[in-house]
């Protein structure tokens, strides 16, 4: 029987994937919905026209189009990777005692903790990310920052740095994050000096990346923690399932349910306009386009991810297409 939603059998040929991405870029460049974030003043300088797409496969191929080299700050996409470092430092049960793994229907910057446990809901919302960051091990703030930068370097495959203007911009306007941090400190969810935890969090959000870097980072997650370009391990393989399941359920904030339902892949967005998507075993997808929807997710980014997932049958639970993997088709 033919159902109205049965998947189309005619998937585009993956051999011309570069041409496919170029078409996608052309199709969505004119889309002018959404608004560039301005609550962090430095982010307001971004052009609404910037638009880059990059796909990195787990066998080391890169496909890129548009502004894939333009540098921007990683923002909330950093939260996934810092969660990995915190898990390596403390293990699952400690981290779970400080930060939950429940999706929340609230916005990413909501000032809300679980009523009973007093934990922030998950490591992808600001409260949970600040708490997670506060547990990174190290002898001093500099040591903790350097451990973080070193971790990001392994995912990206080259040296990384923090954008000082964005860091200062966030730090001087971050009253909301500061309020959350002090509230969590009151309940024992933050371990060391609150101001230092906040600075470290603002620094991780101000890490400079481009779309290509993000795609390689996502491909490293897809490759169970090994950077497919350098062969370096960025995170212990045993924690990939933690990161991907939290991305899947919480990565797109109060749109996470609909994202999981329609696109069906773990993803994470940031307010500077980046989105990463992980296709386990196969590839990392990154899109950069600053205009955001009301939930703080890139508008063009959402469209591109939805198209790639649908066109190549990548929804994790799409049984009818499960055997037709992307890499098998790529010549
Ligand atoms: N640095 C931003 C903040 O703390 C990150 C938010 C985001 O990217 N969603 O508000």
mmCIF file of N, CA, C and O and ligand atoms in Angstrom, residues 39-40 75-77 79 108 126 170 177 201-202 205 253 269-272, ligand 1:
data_model
loop_
_atom_site.group_PDB
_atom_site.id
_atom_site.type_symbol
_atom_site.label_atom_id
_atom_site.label_comp_id
_atom_site.label_asym_id
_atom_site.label_seq_id
_atom_site.Cartn_x
_atom_site.Cartn_y
_atom_site.Cartn_z
ATOM 1 N N UNK A 39 21.786 40.187 21.654
ATOM 2 C CA UNK A 39 21.865 40.352 23.106
ATOM 3 C C UNK A 39 23.305 40.271 23.599
ATOM 4 O O UNK A 39 23.641 40.711 24.686
ATOM 5 N N UNK A 40 24.184 39.674 22.750
ATOM 6 C CA UNK A 40 25.629 39.788 22.966
ATOM 7 C C UNK A 40 26.077 40.782 21.885
ATOM 8 O O UNK A 40 26.051 40.449 20.689
ATOM 9 N N UNK A 75 29.889 29.539 20.204
ATOM 10 C CA UNK A 75 28.747 29.671 21.130
ATOM 11 C C UNK A 75 28.314 28.302 21.694
ATOM 12 O O UNK A 75 29.146 27.506 22.046
ATOM 13 N N UNK A 76 27.003 28.044 21.684
ATOM 14 C CA UNK A 76 26.512 26.867 22.420
ATOM 15 C C UNK A 76 26.936 25.526 21.837
ATOM 16 O O UNK A 76 26.760 24.497 22.497
ATOM 17 N N UNK A 77 27.457 25.527 20.618
ATOM 18 C CA UNK A 77 27.900 24.240 20.067
ATOM 19 C C UNK A 77 29.048 23.682 20.924
ATOM 20 O O UNK A 77 29.233 22.475 21.032
ATOM 21 N N UNK A 79 29.102 23.381 23.972
ATOM 22 C CA UNK A 79 28.610 22.667 25.162
ATOM 23 C C UNK A 79 28.754 21.146 25.033
ATOM 24 O O UNK A 79 29.024 20.449 26.003
ATOM 25 N N UNK A 108 16.708 28.377 25.933
ATOM 26 C CA UNK A 108 18.066 27.993 26.320
ATOM 27 C C UNK A 108 18.598 28.767 27.512
ATOM 28 O O UNK A 108 19.475 28.305 28.224
ATOM 29 N N UNK A 126 21.896 26.852 28.975
ATOM 30 C CA UNK A 126 22.983 27.626 29.575
ATOM 31 C C UNK A 126 23.296 27.198 31.009
ATOM 32 O O UNK A 126 24.466 27.028 31.374
ATOM 33 N N UNK A 170 30.381 39.236 26.066
ATOM 34 C CA UNK A 170 29.518 38.314 26.825
ATOM 35 C C UNK A 170 29.656 38.555 28.323
ATOM 36 O O UNK A 170 28.684 38.542 29.061
ATOM 37 N N UNK A 177 23.177 34.908 32.751
ATOM 38 C CA UNK A 177 24.002 33.733 33.038
ATOM 39 C C UNK A 177 24.603 33.829 34.444
ATOM 40 O O UNK A 177 24.718 32.834 35.158
ATOM 41 N N UNK A 201 33.178 29.585 30.905
ATOM 42 C CA UNK A 201 32.035 29.353 30.019
ATOM 43 C C UNK A 201 32.003 30.390 28.891
ATOM 44 O O UNK A 201 31.826 30.046 27.719
ATOM 45 N N UNK A 202 32.184 31.671 29.227
ATOM 46 C CA UNK A 202 32.190 32.713 28.183
ATOM 47 C C UNK A 202 33.357 32.480 27.220
ATOM 48 O O UNK A 202 33.249 32.753 26.027
ATOM 49 N N UNK A 205 32.495 29.679 24.772
ATOM 50 C CA UNK A 205 31.518 30.157 23.783
ATOM 51 C C UNK A 205 32.182 31.066 22.750
ATOM 52 O O UNK A 205 31.688 31.199 21.632
ATOM 53 N N UNK A 253 17.249 22.766 21.890
ATOM 54 C CA UNK A 253 16.448 23.462 22.911
ATOM 55 C C UNK A 253 14.970 23.088 22.827
ATOM 56 O O UNK A 253 14.637 21.911 22.694
ATOM 57 N N UNK A 269 22.889 23.601 18.099
ATOM 58 C CA UNK A 269 22.942 24.929 17.484
ATOM 59 C C UNK A 269 23.613 25.921 18.429
ATOM 60 O O UNK A 269 23.782 25.647 19.618
ATOM 61 N N UNK A 270 23.981 27.077 17.879
ATOM 62 C CA UNK A 270 24.536 28.163 18.690
ATOM 63 C C UNK A 270 23.987 29.494 18.206
ATOM 64 O O UNK A 270 23.601 29.611 17.032
ATOM 65 N N UNK A 271 23.979 30.502 19.084
ATOM 66 C CA UNK A 271 23.351 31.785 18.719
ATOM 67 C C UNK A 271 24.114 32.597 17.679
ATOM 68 O O UNK A 271 23.584 33.575 17.160
ATOM 69 N N UNK A 272 25.347 32.213 17.369
ATOM 70 C CA UNK A 272 26.050 32.931 16.298
ATOM 71 C C UNK A 272 25.583 32.425 14.927
ATOM 72 O O UNK A 272 25.946 32.993 13.899
HETATM 73 N N1 LIG B 1 27.114 32.341 24.994
HETATM 74 C C1 LIG B 1 25.707 32.258 24.751
HETATM 75 C C2 LIG B 1 24.939 32.498 26.030
HETATM 76 O O1 LIG B 1 25.442 32.165 27.073
HETATM 77 C C3 LIG B 1 25.403 30.909 24.199
HETATM 78 C C4 LIG B 1 23.936 30.696 23.901
HETATM 79 C C5 LIG B 1 23.676 29.914 22.647
HETATM 80 O O2 LIG B 1 24.507 29.779 21.746
HETATM 81 N N2 LIG B 1 22.460 29.432 22.521
HETATM 82 O O3 LIG B 1 23.848 33.009 26.010
#
